[in-house]
Amino acid sequence: MQGNGFKIGSIVAFLALTIFYLYPSIQWGLEQNYIDSLSPSEAAQYQEENREKLESLRENTLSLGLDLQGGMHVTLEVGVPQLMRELAGDNADELLHDVIDVAAQRSLENDTDFIDEMVAEFESRDAN
């Protein structure tokens, strides 16, 4: 255990520094939870009465980067009609191309799912 004083002191100093910088963020979170538990009128009154304290806490909180906020929310949309054509490849006939065109047009007009429109179009063209 000899010679561990510096290590232990460094760890304690690091923990103290961490708590010092995280304290406003923790307090801000607790205040937000408390405000959320109040009725809207009580919350507005509480925020008005404690405006300076809340602003000070908000200014001193650690700002989270995109990685800590859950990253960027990116939605990629697949061009399903084009994908269907590519998957069919050389096996695609004129009927398939017509059905894809009609289904794509209907899905845009009606704001519906392309696959549902494609199935409906195939069923309407099938005599069975």
N, CA, C and O of each residue as an XYZ file, in Angstrom:
512
protein
N       0.812     -1.195      0.000
C       0.000      0.000      0.000
C       0.857      1.261      0.000
O       0.344      2.368     -0.161
N       2.167      1.089      0.182
C       3.030      2.261      0.183
C       3.136      2.832     -1.222
O       3.187      2.091     -2.204
N       3.166      4.127     -1.306
C       3.316      4.776     -2.596
C       2.010      4.939     -3.357
O       2.015      5.394     -4.501
N       0.906      4.579     -2.750
C      -0.390      4.707     -3.420
C      -1.081      6.025     -3.102
O      -2.184      6.278     -3.587
N      -0.453      6.856     -2.304
C      -1.061      8.128     -1.917
C      -1.349      9.017     -3.110
O      -2.404      9.646     -3.191
N      -0.401      9.063     -4.039
C      -0.599      9.897     -5.225
C      -1.746      9.364     -6.075
O      -2.556     10.140     -6.582
N      -1.820      8.044     -6.233
C      -2.891      7.439     -7.039
C      -4.256      7.720     -6.418
O      -5.194      8.136     -7.098
N      -4.343      7.485     -5.117
C      -5.615      7.700     -4.424
C      -5.986      9.180     -4.449
O      -7.147      9.528     -4.666
N      -5.011     10.044     -4.228
C      -5.264     11.483     -4.276
C      -5.731     11.930     -5.654
O      -6.624     12.770     -5.772
N      -5.129     11.370     -6.693
C      -5.534     11.712     -8.064
C      -6.963     11.274     -8.338
O      -7.738     12.003     -8.957
N      -7.303     10.086     -7.876
C      -8.663      9.576     -8.086
C      -9.677     10.436     -7.342
O     -10.722     10.781     -7.893
N      -9.376     10.782     -6.099
C     -10.281     11.615     -5.308
C     -10.426     12.994     -5.954
O     -11.532     13.530     -6.028
N      -9.320     13.566     -6.419
C      -9.382     14.879     -7.070
C     -10.209     14.804     -8.350
O     -11.003     15.701     -8.638
N     -10.019     13.732     -9.115
C     -10.788     13.565    -10.350
C     -12.280     13.434    -10.050
O     -13.104     14.045    -10.730
N     -12.631     12.645     -9.039
C     -14.039     12.484     -8.663
C     -14.641     13.803     -8.178
O     -15.782     14.126     -8.507
N     -13.875     14.562     -7.399
C     -14.365     15.852     -6.909
C     -14.595     16.814     -8.072
O     -15.599     17.526     -8.108
N     -13.667     16.831     -9.015
C     -13.808     17.696    -10.186
C     -15.009     17.279    -11.033
O     -15.742     18.127    -11.542
N     -15.203     15.979    -11.179
C     -16.338     15.465    -11.943
C     -17.655     15.871    -11.296
O     -18.569     16.334    -11.979
N     -17.752     15.700     -9.998
C     -18.977     16.071     -9.275
C     -19.212     17.576     -9.378
O     -20.348     18.021     -9.546
N     -18.136     18.359     -9.277
C     -18.253     19.815     -9.375
C     -18.862     20.231    -10.711
O     -19.740     21.093    -10.753
N     -18.400     19.625    -11.800
C     -18.907     20.001    -13.124
C     -20.265     19.378    -13.444
O     -21.028     19.943    -14.228
N     -20.575     18.240    -12.861
C     -21.855     17.589    -13.136
C     -22.995     18.097    -12.258
O     -24.162     17.909    -12.602
N     -22.682     18.730    -11.141
C     -23.714     19.164    -10.203
C     -24.790     20.038    -10.855
O     -25.973     19.769    -10.648
N     -24.441     21.071    -11.631
C     -25.506     21.868    -12.263
C     -26.373     21.048    -13.219
O     -27.581     21.273    -13.304
N     -25.777     20.113    -13.930
C     -26.555     19.278    -14.854
C     -27.529     18.391    -14.093
O     -28.671     18.208    -14.513
N     -27.076     17.845    -12.982
C     -27.946     16.997    -12.161
C     -29.074     17.836    -11.570
O     -30.234     17.423    -11.586
N     -28.733     19.012    -11.049
C     -29.755     19.899    -10.483
C     -30.767     20.312    -11.547
O     -31.966     20.359    -11.274
N     -30.293     20.613    -12.763
C     -31.182     21.000    -13.859
C     -32.147     19.864    -14.168
O     -33.340     20.098    -14.358
N     -31.647     18.650    -14.218
C     -32.503     17.493    -14.483
C     -33.542     17.296    -13.396
O     -34.701     17.000    -13.688
N     -33.135     17.457    -12.140
C     -34.081     17.315    -11.030
C     -35.148     18.411    -11.077
O     -36.324     18.148    -10.827
N     -34.737     19.630    -11.394
C     -35.702     20.731    -11.509
C     -36.692     20.465    -12.643
O     -37.892     20.689    -12.489
N     -36.188     19.988    -13.776
C     -37.067     19.692    -14.906
C     -38.071     18.593    -14.545
O     -39.246     18.685    -14.900
N     -37.614     17.564    -13.846
C     -38.532     16.502    -13.412
C     -39.595     17.054    -12.470
O     -40.766     16.685    -12.566
N     -39.191     17.936    -11.560
C     -40.149     18.527    -10.633
C     -41.167     19.384    -11.388
O     -42.366     19.309    -11.123
N     -40.686     20.189    -12.320
C     -41.581     21.051    -13.104
C     -42.545     20.211    -13.930
O     -43.721     20.554    -14.056
N     -42.054     19.114    -14.492
C     -42.918     18.234    -15.286
C     -44.004     17.582    -14.440
O     -45.068     17.236    -14.954
N     -43.742     17.413    -13.139
C     -44.734     16.776    -12.272
C     -45.835     17.747    -11.840
O     -46.871     17.321    -11.329
N     -45.618     19.040    -12.042
C     -46.609     20.043    -11.645
C     -47.661     20.226    -12.732
O     -47.449     19.879    -13.894
N     -48.797     20.779    -12.326
C     -49.818     21.136    -13.317
C     -49.283     22.317    -14.133
O     -48.368     23.007    -13.683
N     -49.835     22.558    -15.313
C     -49.316     23.659    -16.143
C     -49.319     25.023    -15.446
O     -48.372     25.796    -15.592
N     -50.371     25.316    -14.696
C     -50.420     26.621    -14.020
C     -49.392     26.688    -12.888
O     -48.735     27.713    -12.704
N     -49.254     25.595    -12.129
C     -48.253     25.566    -11.064
C     -46.842     25.629    -11.638
O     -45.966     26.282    -11.072
N     -46.621     24.948    -12.765
C     -45.303     24.952    -13.403
C     -44.938     26.360    -13.859
O     -43.804     26.801    -13.670
N     -45.894     27.066    -14.458
C     -45.632     28.433    -14.913
C     -45.310     29.345    -13.733
O     -44.410     30.181    -13.809
N     -46.053     29.173    -12.644
C     -45.817     29.988    -11.456
C     -44.445     29.675    -10.866
O     -43.712     30.593    -10.497
N     -44.089     28.403    -10.772
C     -42.794     27.992    -10.225
C     -41.655     28.540    -11.088
O     -40.653     29.026    -10.563
N     -41.811     28.460    -12.397
C     -40.765     28.959    -13.295
C     -40.606     30.469    -13.168
O     -39.491     30.988    -13.231
N     -41.715     31.167    -12.989
C     -41.653     32.622    -12.835
C     -40.966     33.000    -11.529
O     -40.148     33.920    -11.500
N     -41.294     32.290    -10.440
C     -40.714     32.592     -9.138
C     -39.234     32.230     -9.073
O     -38.481     32.870     -8.339
N     -38.809     31.235     -9.814
C     -37.427     30.746     -9.750
C     -36.668     30.968    -11.059
O     -35.770     30.199    -11.401
N     -37.029     32.006    -11.775
C     -36.442     32.257    -13.096
C     -34.914     32.377    -13.042
O     -34.218     31.758    -13.847
N     -34.393     33.164    -12.108
C     -32.942     33.382    -12.043
C     -32.204     32.087    -11.727
O     -31.173     31.792    -12.332
N     -32.727     31.323    -10.789
C     -32.091     30.054    -10.424
C     -32.088     29.095    -11.611
O     -31.075     28.453    -11.889
N     -33.213     28.997    -12.309
C     -33.312     28.083    -13.448
C     -32.404     28.516    -14.596
O     -31.787     27.675    -15.250
N     -32.319     29.824    -14.845
C     -31.436     30.312    -15.908
C     -29.979     30.040    -15.569
O     -29.194     29.668    -16.441
N     -29.619     30.225    -14.313
C     -28.246     29.955    -13.885
C     -27.902     28.474    -14.044
O     -26.818     28.126    -14.512
N     -28.829     27.614    -13.652
C     -28.597     26.174    -13.809
C     -28.463     25.797    -15.278
O     -27.586     25.017    -15.649
N     -29.330     26.351    -16.107
C     -29.301     26.016    -17.534
C     -27.990     26.472    -18.174
O     -27.428     25.765    -19.010
N     -27.506     27.640    -17.786
C     -26.253     28.154    -18.346
C     -25.053     27.315    -17.919
O     -24.081     27.201    -18.666
N     -25.112     26.731    -16.733
C     -23.967     25.983    -16.208
C     -24.018     24.489    -16.497
O     -23.090     23.763    -16.137
N     -25.068     24.022    -17.129
C     -25.129     22.592    -17.442
C     -24.161     22.264    -18.564
O     -23.819     23.115    -19.384
N     -23.732     21.025    -18.582
C     -22.868     20.565    -19.663
C     -23.716     20.377    -20.907
O     -24.767     19.738    -20.864
N     -23.259     20.931    -22.000
C     -24.003     20.733    -23.243
C     -23.599     19.391    -23.834
O     -22.428     19.010    -23.824
N     -24.588     18.694    -24.341
C     -24.341     17.372    -24.894
C     -24.080     17.480    -26.387
O     -24.782     18.192    -27.105
N     -23.071     16.773    -26.839
C     -22.813     16.698    -28.268
C     -23.799     15.753    -28.921
O     -24.604     15.115    -28.242
N     -23.736     15.664    -30.229
C     -24.669     14.797    -30.956
C     -24.556     13.346    -30.524
O     -25.554     12.626    -30.490
N     -23.344     12.913    -30.194
C     -23.189     11.516    -29.797
C     -23.895     11.226    -28.476
O     -24.396     10.119    -28.278
N     -23.943     12.191    -27.579
C     -24.615     11.983    -26.298
C     -26.106     12.269    -26.362
O     -26.846     11.880    -25.458
N     -26.554     12.936    -27.401
C     -27.977     13.200    -27.574
C     -28.651     12.093    -28.362
O     -29.853     12.167    -28.616
N     -27.926     11.098    -28.743
C     -28.514     10.011    -29.509
C     -28.156     10.093    -30.977
O     -28.707      9.361    -31.799
N     -27.244     10.974    -31.304
C     -26.821     11.068    -32.697
C     -27.813     11.834    -33.538
O     -28.867     12.261    -33.067
N     -27.457     11.992    -34.769
C     -28.359     12.663    -35.697
C     -29.452     11.691    -36.080
O     -29.215     10.498    -36.272
N     -30.626     12.214    -36.184
C     -31.752     11.387    -36.595
C     -31.882     11.499    -38.105
O     -32.422     12.469    -38.637
N     -31.378     10.491    -38.767
C     -31.393     10.495    -40.222
C     -32.314      9.383    -40.687
O     -32.216      8.239    -40.242
N     -33.189      9.736    -41.572
C     -34.093      8.743    -42.135
C     -33.761      8.600    -43.603
O     -33.796      9.565    -44.366
N     -33.445      7.398    -43.978
C     -33.188      7.120    -45.378
C     -34.385      6.384    -45.930
O     -34.847      5.401    -45.350
N     -34.874      6.852    -47.027
C     -36.031      6.225    -47.637
C     -35.581      5.507    -48.897
O     -34.915      6.083    -49.757
N     -35.948      4.269    -48.987
C     -35.591      3.463    -50.143
C     -36.592      3.742    -51.249
O     -37.795      3.819    -51.000
N     -36.101      3.892    -52.458
C     -36.979      4.031    -53.612
C     -37.510      2.655    -53.981
O     -36.921      1.954    -54.803
N     -38.627      2.273    -53.368
C     -39.155      0.916    -53.531
C     -39.495      0.590    -54.982
O     -39.171     -0.511    -55.430
N     -40.127      1.481    -55.741
C     -40.407      1.125    -57.140
C     -39.132      0.798    -57.932
O     -39.093     -0.173    -58.688
N     -38.110      1.609    -57.749
C     -36.851      1.354    -58.453
C     -36.218      0.054    -57.959
O     -35.658     -0.705    -58.750
N     -36.305     -0.200    -56.665
C     -35.768     -1.443    -56.112
C     -36.481     -2.652    -56.702
O     -35.844     -3.652    -57.032
N     -37.799     -2.562    -56.837
C     -38.562     -3.674    -57.421
C     -38.119     -3.934    -58.860
O     -37.976     -5.084    -59.276
N     -37.904     -2.861    -59.612
C     -37.452     -3.024    -61.003
C     -36.071     -3.675    -61.061
O     -35.820     -4.551    -61.889
N     -35.180     -3.237    -60.172
C     -33.828     -3.796    -60.168
C     -33.824     -5.252    -59.729
O     -33.067     -6.061    -60.265
N     -34.666     -5.591    -58.756
C     -34.731     -6.982    -58.301
C     -35.307     -7.894    -59.379
O     -34.886     -9.043    -59.516
N     -36.261     -7.386    -60.135
C     -36.854     -8.193    -61.208
C     -35.848     -8.409    -62.333
O     -35.823     -9.466    -62.963
N     -35.030     -7.408    -62.573
C     -33.985     -7.529    -63.586
C     -34.527     -7.894    -64.955
O     -35.467     -7.266    -65.444
N     -33.933     -8.914    -65.580
C     -34.334     -9.348    -66.920
C     -35.654    -10.108    -66.913
O     -36.253    -10.309    -67.970
N     -36.114    -10.532    -65.745
C     -37.358    -11.297    -65.652
C     -38.599    -10.409    -65.686
O     -39.719    -10.914    -65.770
N     -38.410     -9.102    -65.621
C     -39.550     -8.184    -65.590
C     -40.213     -8.122    -66.957
O     -39.549     -7.980    -67.984
N     -41.532     -8.231    -66.948
C     -42.280     -8.096    -68.196
C     -43.028     -6.759    -68.177
O     -42.923     -5.989    -67.222
N     -43.769     -6.503    -69.227
C     -44.488     -5.241    -69.353
C     -45.549     -5.094    -68.259
O     -45.787     -3.990    -67.771
N     -46.184     -6.201    -67.874
C     -47.199     -6.172    -66.819
C     -46.598     -5.673    -65.513
O     -47.185     -4.825    -64.841
N     -45.436     -6.192    -65.153
C     -44.791     -5.770    -63.909
C     -44.467     -4.277    -63.950
O     -44.715     -3.564    -62.978
N     -43.925     -3.810    -65.047
C     -43.606     -2.383    -65.163
C     -44.866     -1.527    -65.065
O     -44.846     -0.475    -64.427
N     -45.954     -1.961    -65.686
C     -47.217     -1.220    -65.605
C     -47.736     -1.177    -64.173
O     -48.163     -0.129    -63.690
N     -47.696     -2.331    -63.495
C     -48.184     -2.407    -62.109
C     -47.337     -1.515    -61.207
O     -47.874     -0.813    -60.351
N     -46.033     -1.536    -61.389
C     -45.154     -0.692    -60.576
C     -45.463      0.783    -60.815
O     -45.527      1.564    -59.866
N     -45.655      1.166    -62.070
C     -45.967      2.564    -62.386
C     -47.280      3.008    -61.749
O     -47.353      4.078    -61.144
N     -48.321      2.178    -61.887
C     -49.634      2.519    -61.321
C     -49.559      2.572    -59.796
O     -50.099      3.490    -59.179
N     -48.892      1.590    -59.187
C     -48.787      1.552    -57.723
C     -47.994      2.747    -57.200
O     -48.348      3.322    -56.171
N     -46.934      3.118    -57.893
C     -46.140      4.277    -57.468
C     -46.976      5.547    -57.530
O     -46.928      6.372    -56.617
N     -47.733      5.702    -58.592
C     -48.581      6.886    -58.741
C     -49.649      6.933    -57.651
O     -49.870      7.982    -57.046
N     -50.309      5.813    -57.398
C     -51.365      5.769    -56.367
C     -50.796      6.012    -54.975
O     -51.405      6.712    -54.166
N     -49.630      5.434    -54.694
C     -49.055      5.614    -53.358
C     -48.687      7.075    -53.116
O     -48.784      7.558    -51.988
N     -48.267      7.778    -54.159
C     -47.983      9.203    -54.010
C     -49.259     10.019    -53.857
O     -49.326     10.917    -53.018
N     -50.261      9.715    -54.654
C     -51.520     10.466    -54.607
C     -52.260     10.255    -53.291
O     -52.780     11.205    -52.706
N     -52.306      9.003    -52.828
C     -53.095      8.659    -51.642
C     -52.273      8.639    -50.359
O     -52.813      8.421    -49.274
N     -50.961      8.868    -50.482
C     -50.053      8.799    -49.337
C     -50.193      7.457    -48.615
O     -50.357      7.400    -47.396
N     -50.124      6.387    -49.399
C     -50.232      5.030    -48.872
C     -48.948      4.273    -49.161
O     -48.051      4.773    -49.840
N     -48.876      3.072    -48.640
C     -47.698      2.236    -48.814
C     -47.637      1.701    -50.243
O     -48.641      1.235    -50.783
N     -46.464      1.769    -50.845
C     -46.292      1.321    -52.223
C     -46.601     -0.165    -52.366
O     -47.269     -0.567    -53.319
N     -46.126     -0.977    -51.439
C     -46.328     -2.429    -51.535
C     -47.815     -2.762    -51.479
O     -48.289     -3.611    -52.235
N     -48.557     -2.099    -50.585
C     -50.001     -2.340    -50.508
C     -50.681     -1.984    -51.829
O     -51.549     -2.713    -52.308
N     -50.278     -0.867    -52.404
C     -50.856     -0.461    -53.690
C     -50.477     -1.440    -54.800
O     -51.285     -1.721    -55.685
N     -49.258     -1.956    -54.751
C     -48.816     -2.903    -55.775
C     -49.606     -4.206    -55.684
O     -50.024     -4.757    -56.702
N     -49.808     -4.690    -54.470
C     -50.590     -5.917    -54.273
C     -52.021     -5.700    -54.755
O     -52.584     -6.558    -55.435
N     -52.610     -4.561    -54.407
C     -53.983     -4.272    -54.832
C     -54.079     -4.208    -56.353
O     -55.050     -4.692    -56.934
N     -53.091     -3.622    -56.991
C     -53.104     -3.521    -58.455
C     -52.962     -4.898    -59.100
O     -53.647     -5.201    -60.076
N     -52.074     -5.731    -58.557
C     -51.946     -7.094    -59.084
C     -53.254     -7.862    -58.921
O     -53.684     -8.569    -59.833
N     -53.888     -7.721    -57.751
C     -55.144     -8.438    -57.506
C     -56.258     -7.940    -58.420
O     -57.101     -8.729    -58.848
N     -56.274     -6.658    -58.721
C     -57.328     -6.140    -59.602
C     -57.129     -6.602    -61.050
O     -58.097     -6.709    -61.802
N     -55.898     -6.873    -61.437
C     -55.623     -7.323    -62.803
C     -55.731     -8.836    -62.949
O     -55.844     -9.348    -64.063
N     -55.698     -9.548    -61.834
C     -55.750    -11.011    -61.886
C     -57.208    -11.461    -61.909
O     -58.004    -11.044    -61.067
N     -57.551    -12.297    -62.858
C     -58.935    -12.777    -62.999
C     -59.285    -13.810    -61.935
O     -60.465    -13.994    -61.635
N     -58.312    -14.481    -61.363
C     -58.589    -15.549    -60.375
C     -58.958    -14.949    -59.086
O     -59.229    -15.669    -58.125
